[in-house]
Short mmCIF file of C-alpha atoms and ligand atoms in Angstrom, two decimals:
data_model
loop_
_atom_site.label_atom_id
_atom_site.label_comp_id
_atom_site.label_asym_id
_atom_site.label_seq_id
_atom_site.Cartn_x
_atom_site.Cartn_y
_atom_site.Cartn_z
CA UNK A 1 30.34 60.81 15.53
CA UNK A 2 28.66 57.69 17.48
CA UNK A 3 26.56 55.84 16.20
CA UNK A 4 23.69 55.74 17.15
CA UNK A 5 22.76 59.09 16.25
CA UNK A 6 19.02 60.80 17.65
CA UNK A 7 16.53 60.99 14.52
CA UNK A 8 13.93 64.05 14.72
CA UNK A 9 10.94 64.38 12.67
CA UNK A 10 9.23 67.76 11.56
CA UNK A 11 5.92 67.56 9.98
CA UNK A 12 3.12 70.09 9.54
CA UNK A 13 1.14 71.55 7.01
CA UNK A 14 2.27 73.55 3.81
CA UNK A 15 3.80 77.01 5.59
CA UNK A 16 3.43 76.41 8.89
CA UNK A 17 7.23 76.54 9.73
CA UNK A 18 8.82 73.20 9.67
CA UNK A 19 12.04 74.26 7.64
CA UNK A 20 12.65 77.40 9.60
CA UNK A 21 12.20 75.04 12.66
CA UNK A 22 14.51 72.88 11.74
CA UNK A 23 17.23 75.03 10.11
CA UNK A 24 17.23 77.11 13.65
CA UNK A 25 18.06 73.87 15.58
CA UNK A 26 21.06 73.19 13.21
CA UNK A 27 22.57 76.50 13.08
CA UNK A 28 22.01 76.77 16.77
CA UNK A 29 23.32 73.17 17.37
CA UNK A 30 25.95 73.33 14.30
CA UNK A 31 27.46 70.46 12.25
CA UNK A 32 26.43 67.55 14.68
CA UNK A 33 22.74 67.89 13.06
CA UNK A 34 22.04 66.87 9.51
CA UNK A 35 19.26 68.32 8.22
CA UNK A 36 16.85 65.85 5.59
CA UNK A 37 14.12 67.82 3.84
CA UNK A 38 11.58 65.27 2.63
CA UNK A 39 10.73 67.24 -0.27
CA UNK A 40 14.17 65.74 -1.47
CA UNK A 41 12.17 62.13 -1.94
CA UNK A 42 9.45 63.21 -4.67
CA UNK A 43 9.49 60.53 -6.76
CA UNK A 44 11.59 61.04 -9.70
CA UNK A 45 8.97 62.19 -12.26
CA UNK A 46 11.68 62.89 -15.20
CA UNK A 47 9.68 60.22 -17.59
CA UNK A 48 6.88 63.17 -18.13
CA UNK A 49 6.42 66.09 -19.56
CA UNK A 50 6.48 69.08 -17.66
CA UNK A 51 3.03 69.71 -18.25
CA UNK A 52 2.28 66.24 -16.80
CA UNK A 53 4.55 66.83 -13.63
CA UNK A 54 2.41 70.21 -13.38
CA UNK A 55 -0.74 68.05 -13.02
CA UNK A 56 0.42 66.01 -10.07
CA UNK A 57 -0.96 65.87 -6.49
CA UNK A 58 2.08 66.63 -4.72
CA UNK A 59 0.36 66.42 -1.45
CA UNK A 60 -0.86 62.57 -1.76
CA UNK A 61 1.51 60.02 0.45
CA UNK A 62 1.69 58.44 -3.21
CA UNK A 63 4.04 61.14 -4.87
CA UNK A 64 7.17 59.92 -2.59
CA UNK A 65 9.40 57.58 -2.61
CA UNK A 66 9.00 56.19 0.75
CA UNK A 67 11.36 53.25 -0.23
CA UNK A 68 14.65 55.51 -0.60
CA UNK A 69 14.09 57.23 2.59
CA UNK A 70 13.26 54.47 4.34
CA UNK A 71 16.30 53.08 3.49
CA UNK A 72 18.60 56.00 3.68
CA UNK A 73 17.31 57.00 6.62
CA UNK A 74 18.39 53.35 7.97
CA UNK A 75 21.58 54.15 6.40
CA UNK A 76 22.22 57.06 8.26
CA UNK A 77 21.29 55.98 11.41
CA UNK A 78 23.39 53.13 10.92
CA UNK A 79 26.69 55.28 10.75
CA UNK A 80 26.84 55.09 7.11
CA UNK A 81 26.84 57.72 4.18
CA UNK A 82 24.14 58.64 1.98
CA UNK A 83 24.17 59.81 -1.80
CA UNK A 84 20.76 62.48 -1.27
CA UNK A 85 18.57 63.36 -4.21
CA UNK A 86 17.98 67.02 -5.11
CA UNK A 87 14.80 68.57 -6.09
CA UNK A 88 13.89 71.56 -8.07
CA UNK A 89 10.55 72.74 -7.75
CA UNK A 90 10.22 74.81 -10.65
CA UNK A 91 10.45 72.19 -12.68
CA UNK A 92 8.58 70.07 -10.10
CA UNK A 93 11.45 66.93 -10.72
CA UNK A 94 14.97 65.94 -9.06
CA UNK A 95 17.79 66.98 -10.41
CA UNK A 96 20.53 64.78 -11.45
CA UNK A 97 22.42 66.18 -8.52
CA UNK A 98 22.94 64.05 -5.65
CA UNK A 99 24.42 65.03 -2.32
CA UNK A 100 26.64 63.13 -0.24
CA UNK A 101 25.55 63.31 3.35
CA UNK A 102 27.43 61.86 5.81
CA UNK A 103 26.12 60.83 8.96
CA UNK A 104 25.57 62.88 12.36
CA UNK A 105 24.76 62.76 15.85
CA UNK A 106 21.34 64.53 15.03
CA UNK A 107 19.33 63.54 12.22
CA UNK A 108 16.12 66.00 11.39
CA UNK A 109 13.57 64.69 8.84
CA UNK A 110 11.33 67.24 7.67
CA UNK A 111 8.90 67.73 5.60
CA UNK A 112 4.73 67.85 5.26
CA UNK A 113 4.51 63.79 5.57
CA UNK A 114 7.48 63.47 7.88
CA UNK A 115 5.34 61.49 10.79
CA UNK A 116 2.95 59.75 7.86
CA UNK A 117 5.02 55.95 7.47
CA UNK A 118 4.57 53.90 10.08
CA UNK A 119 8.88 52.03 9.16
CA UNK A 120 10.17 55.60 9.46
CA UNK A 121 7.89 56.85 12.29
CA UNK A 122 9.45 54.00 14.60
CA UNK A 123 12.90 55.32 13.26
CA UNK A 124 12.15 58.76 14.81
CA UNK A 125 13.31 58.80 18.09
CA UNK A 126 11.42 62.58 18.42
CA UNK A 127 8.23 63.34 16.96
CA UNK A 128 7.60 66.80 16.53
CA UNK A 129 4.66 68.45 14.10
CA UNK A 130 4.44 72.01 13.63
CA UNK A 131 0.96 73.59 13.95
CA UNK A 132 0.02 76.88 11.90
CA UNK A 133 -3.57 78.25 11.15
CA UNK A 134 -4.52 77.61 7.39
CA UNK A 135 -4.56 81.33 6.79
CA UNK A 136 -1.60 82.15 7.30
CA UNK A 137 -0.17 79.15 5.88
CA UNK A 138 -1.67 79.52 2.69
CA UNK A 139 -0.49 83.31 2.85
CA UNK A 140 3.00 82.32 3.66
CA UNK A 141 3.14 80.26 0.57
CA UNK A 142 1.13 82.31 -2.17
CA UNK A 143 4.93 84.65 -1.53
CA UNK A 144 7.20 82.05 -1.19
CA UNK A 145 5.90 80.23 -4.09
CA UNK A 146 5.73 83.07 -6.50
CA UNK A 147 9.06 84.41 -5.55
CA UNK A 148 11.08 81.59 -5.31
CA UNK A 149 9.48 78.62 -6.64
CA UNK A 150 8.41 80.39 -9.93
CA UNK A 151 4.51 79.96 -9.85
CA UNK A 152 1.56 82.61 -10.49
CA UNK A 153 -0.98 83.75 -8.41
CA UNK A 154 -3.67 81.84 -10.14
CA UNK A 155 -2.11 78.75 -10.38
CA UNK A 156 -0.67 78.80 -6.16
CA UNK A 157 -4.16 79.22 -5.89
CA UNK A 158 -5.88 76.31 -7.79
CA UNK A 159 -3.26 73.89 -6.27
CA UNK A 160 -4.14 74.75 -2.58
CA UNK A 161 -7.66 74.42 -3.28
CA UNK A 162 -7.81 71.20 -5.72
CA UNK A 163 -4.99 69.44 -3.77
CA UNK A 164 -2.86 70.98 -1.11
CA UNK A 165 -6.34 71.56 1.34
CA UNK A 166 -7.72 68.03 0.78
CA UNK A 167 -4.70 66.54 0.88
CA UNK A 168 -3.74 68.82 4.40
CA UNK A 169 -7.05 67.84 5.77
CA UNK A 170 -6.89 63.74 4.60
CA UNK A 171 -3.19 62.92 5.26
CA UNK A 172 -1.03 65.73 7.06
CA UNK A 173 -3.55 67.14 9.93
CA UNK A 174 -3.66 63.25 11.21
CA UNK A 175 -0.34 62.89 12.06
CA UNK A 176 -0.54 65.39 14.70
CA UNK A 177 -1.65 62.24 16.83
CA UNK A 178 1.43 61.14 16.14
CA UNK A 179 3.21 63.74 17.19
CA UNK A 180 5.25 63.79 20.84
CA UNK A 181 5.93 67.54 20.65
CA UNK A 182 3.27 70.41 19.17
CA UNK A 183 4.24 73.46 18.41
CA UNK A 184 1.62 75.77 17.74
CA UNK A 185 2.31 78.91 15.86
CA UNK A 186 5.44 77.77 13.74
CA UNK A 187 8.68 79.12 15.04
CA UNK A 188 8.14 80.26 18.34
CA UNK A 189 11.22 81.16 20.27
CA UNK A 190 10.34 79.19 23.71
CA UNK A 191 9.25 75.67 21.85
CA UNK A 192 12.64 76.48 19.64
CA UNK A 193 14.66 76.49 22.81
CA UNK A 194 13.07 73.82 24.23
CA UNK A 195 13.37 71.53 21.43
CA UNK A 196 16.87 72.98 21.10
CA UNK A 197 17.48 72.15 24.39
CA UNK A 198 16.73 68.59 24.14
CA UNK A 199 18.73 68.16 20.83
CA UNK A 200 21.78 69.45 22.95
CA UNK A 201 20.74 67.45 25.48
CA UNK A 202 21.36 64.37 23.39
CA UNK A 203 24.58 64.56 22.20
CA UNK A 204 27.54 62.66 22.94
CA UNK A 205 30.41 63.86 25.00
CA UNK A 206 32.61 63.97 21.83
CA UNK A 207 30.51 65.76 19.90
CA UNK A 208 30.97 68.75 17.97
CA UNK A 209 29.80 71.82 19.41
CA UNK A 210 28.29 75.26 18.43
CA UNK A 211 30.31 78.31 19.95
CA UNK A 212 27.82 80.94 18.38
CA UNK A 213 25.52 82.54 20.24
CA UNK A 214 21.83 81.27 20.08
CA UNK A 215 20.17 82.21 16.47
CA UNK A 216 18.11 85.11 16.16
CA UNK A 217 15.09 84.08 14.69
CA UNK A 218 14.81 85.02 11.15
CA UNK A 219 11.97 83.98 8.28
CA UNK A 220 13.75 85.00 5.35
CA UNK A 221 14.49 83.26 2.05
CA UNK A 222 14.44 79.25 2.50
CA UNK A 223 15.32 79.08 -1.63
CA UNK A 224 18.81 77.82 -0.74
CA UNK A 225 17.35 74.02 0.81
N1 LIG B 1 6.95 81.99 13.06
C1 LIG B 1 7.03 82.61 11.89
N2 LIG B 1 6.69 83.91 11.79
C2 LIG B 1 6.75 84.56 10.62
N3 LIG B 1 7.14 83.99 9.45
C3 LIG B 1 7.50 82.70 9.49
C4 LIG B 1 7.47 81.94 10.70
N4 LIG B 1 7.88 80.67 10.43
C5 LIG B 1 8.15 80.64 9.10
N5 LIG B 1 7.93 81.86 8.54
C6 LIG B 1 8.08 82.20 7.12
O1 LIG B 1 7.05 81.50 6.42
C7 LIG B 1 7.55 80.95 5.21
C8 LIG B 1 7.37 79.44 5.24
O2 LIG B 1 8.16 78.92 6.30
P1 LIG B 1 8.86 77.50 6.16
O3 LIG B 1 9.67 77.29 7.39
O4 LIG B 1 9.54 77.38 4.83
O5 LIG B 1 7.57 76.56 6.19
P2 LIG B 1 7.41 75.03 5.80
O6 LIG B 1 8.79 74.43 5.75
O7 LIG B 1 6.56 74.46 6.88
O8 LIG B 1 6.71 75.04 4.45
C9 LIG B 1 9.01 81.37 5.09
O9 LIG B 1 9.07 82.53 4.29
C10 LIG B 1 9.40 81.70 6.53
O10 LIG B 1 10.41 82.69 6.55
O1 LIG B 2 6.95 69.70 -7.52
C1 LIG B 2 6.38 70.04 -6.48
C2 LIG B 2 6.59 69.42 -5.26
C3 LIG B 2 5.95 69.88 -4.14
N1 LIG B 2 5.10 70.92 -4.21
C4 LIG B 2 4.43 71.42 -2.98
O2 LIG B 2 5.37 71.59 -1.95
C5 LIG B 2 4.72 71.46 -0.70
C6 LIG B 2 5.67 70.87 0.33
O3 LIG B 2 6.70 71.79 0.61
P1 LIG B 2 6.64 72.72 1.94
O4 LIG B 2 8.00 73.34 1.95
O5 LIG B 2 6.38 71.84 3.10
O6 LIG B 2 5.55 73.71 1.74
C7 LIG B 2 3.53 70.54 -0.92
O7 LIG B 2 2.40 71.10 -0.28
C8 LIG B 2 3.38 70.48 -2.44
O8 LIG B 2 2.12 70.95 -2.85
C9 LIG B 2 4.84 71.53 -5.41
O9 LIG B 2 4.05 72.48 -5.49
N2 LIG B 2 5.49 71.08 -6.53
#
């Protein structure tokens, strides 16, 4: 790898795609991209109970640790190694799990807030936010968060409405102005080649390459992030 490496950054509202976005461009691209879901930086919460942790507005700029990224994300893009908290969001806290990641040619940050800090904003060499209509959004994660992230109806529900839709509306939808790239509908196969395009684009002579054939685009279980 050279350093330095091209940073992309994925944001969008809850559902609208950003993950399957961004794990097509790696398995397209292969191991030059490092994928960095920004769920990863919740702030570590482990000091309350879970019924606490089940009361927090996950949506609010305040429930991350901009710090860590910030700095991690410098790390990175500075050639160097990162040790990459986990989180588990069925117990809505990091694990004590951390993940070495070393660093890549192509660095993909992505996650609702992705374009909101200014310090990692002007880190992002790409600025890309995924655009999905609320609807099916808020479809798209009533089933992902009862089947894989362990919630009920009711409560998926009461979240969106007392915090995930105000917070969408206050914080997320704005950074679409600072977006360079919009692609509407989620994963759409000629923005995803596009955007692939450029990422290959982008690497250095000596970089690993993908042999496989382009992805098919599948929306199947994200659990494994
Ligand atoms: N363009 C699409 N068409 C149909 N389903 C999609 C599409 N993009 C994503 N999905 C599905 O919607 C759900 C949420 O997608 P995901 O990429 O995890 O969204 P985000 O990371 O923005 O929350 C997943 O089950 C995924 O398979
Ligand atoms: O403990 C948690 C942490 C986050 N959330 C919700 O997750 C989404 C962000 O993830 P996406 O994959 O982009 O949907 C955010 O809207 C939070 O509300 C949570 O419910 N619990």
């Amino acid at each position: 790898m050279s350093t330095p490496s091209f940073a992309i950054g994925i944001a969008g509202g809850t559902g609208a795609g950003k993950t399957t976005v961004a794990r097509t461009v790696a398995d397209t691209v292969g191991e030059a991209v490092t994928r960095i879901p920004l769920d990863n930086y919740y702030e570590d919460l482990s000091h309350l109970a879970f019924e606490e942790r089940e009361e927090i507005n996950y949506d609010h700029p305040d429930a991350f640790e901009w710090e860590l990224l910030r700095e991690q994300l410098e790390t990175l893009l500075s050639g160097r190694s990162i040790e990459m908290p986990q989180y588990d969001f069925e117990v809505h806290n990091r694990t004590d799990e951390r993940v070495t990641v070393e660093p890549s040619d192509i660095i993909v940050l992505e996650g609702i807030l992705a374009l909101h800090d200014e310090v990692i904003r002007e880190l992002l060499d790409l600025r890309v936010y995924v655009m999905t209509d609320a609807d099916v959004r808020i479809l798209r994660r009533i089933e992902r968060d009862v089947i894989e992230r362990g919630r009920d109806l009711e409560g998926v529900i009461d979240q969106y409405l007392e915090t995930v839709k105000p917070m969408h509306e206050r914080f997320v939808a704005p950074t679409k102005k600072q977006a360079d790239v919009i692609i509407p509908e989620g994963a759409n196969r000629m923005a995803l080649d596009l955007l692939i395009e450029k990422v290959q684009a982008e690497l250095p002579d000596d970089s690993p390459r993908s042999d496989a054939p382009d992805r098919e685009l599948s929306f199947t279980d994200q659990s494994t992030d």
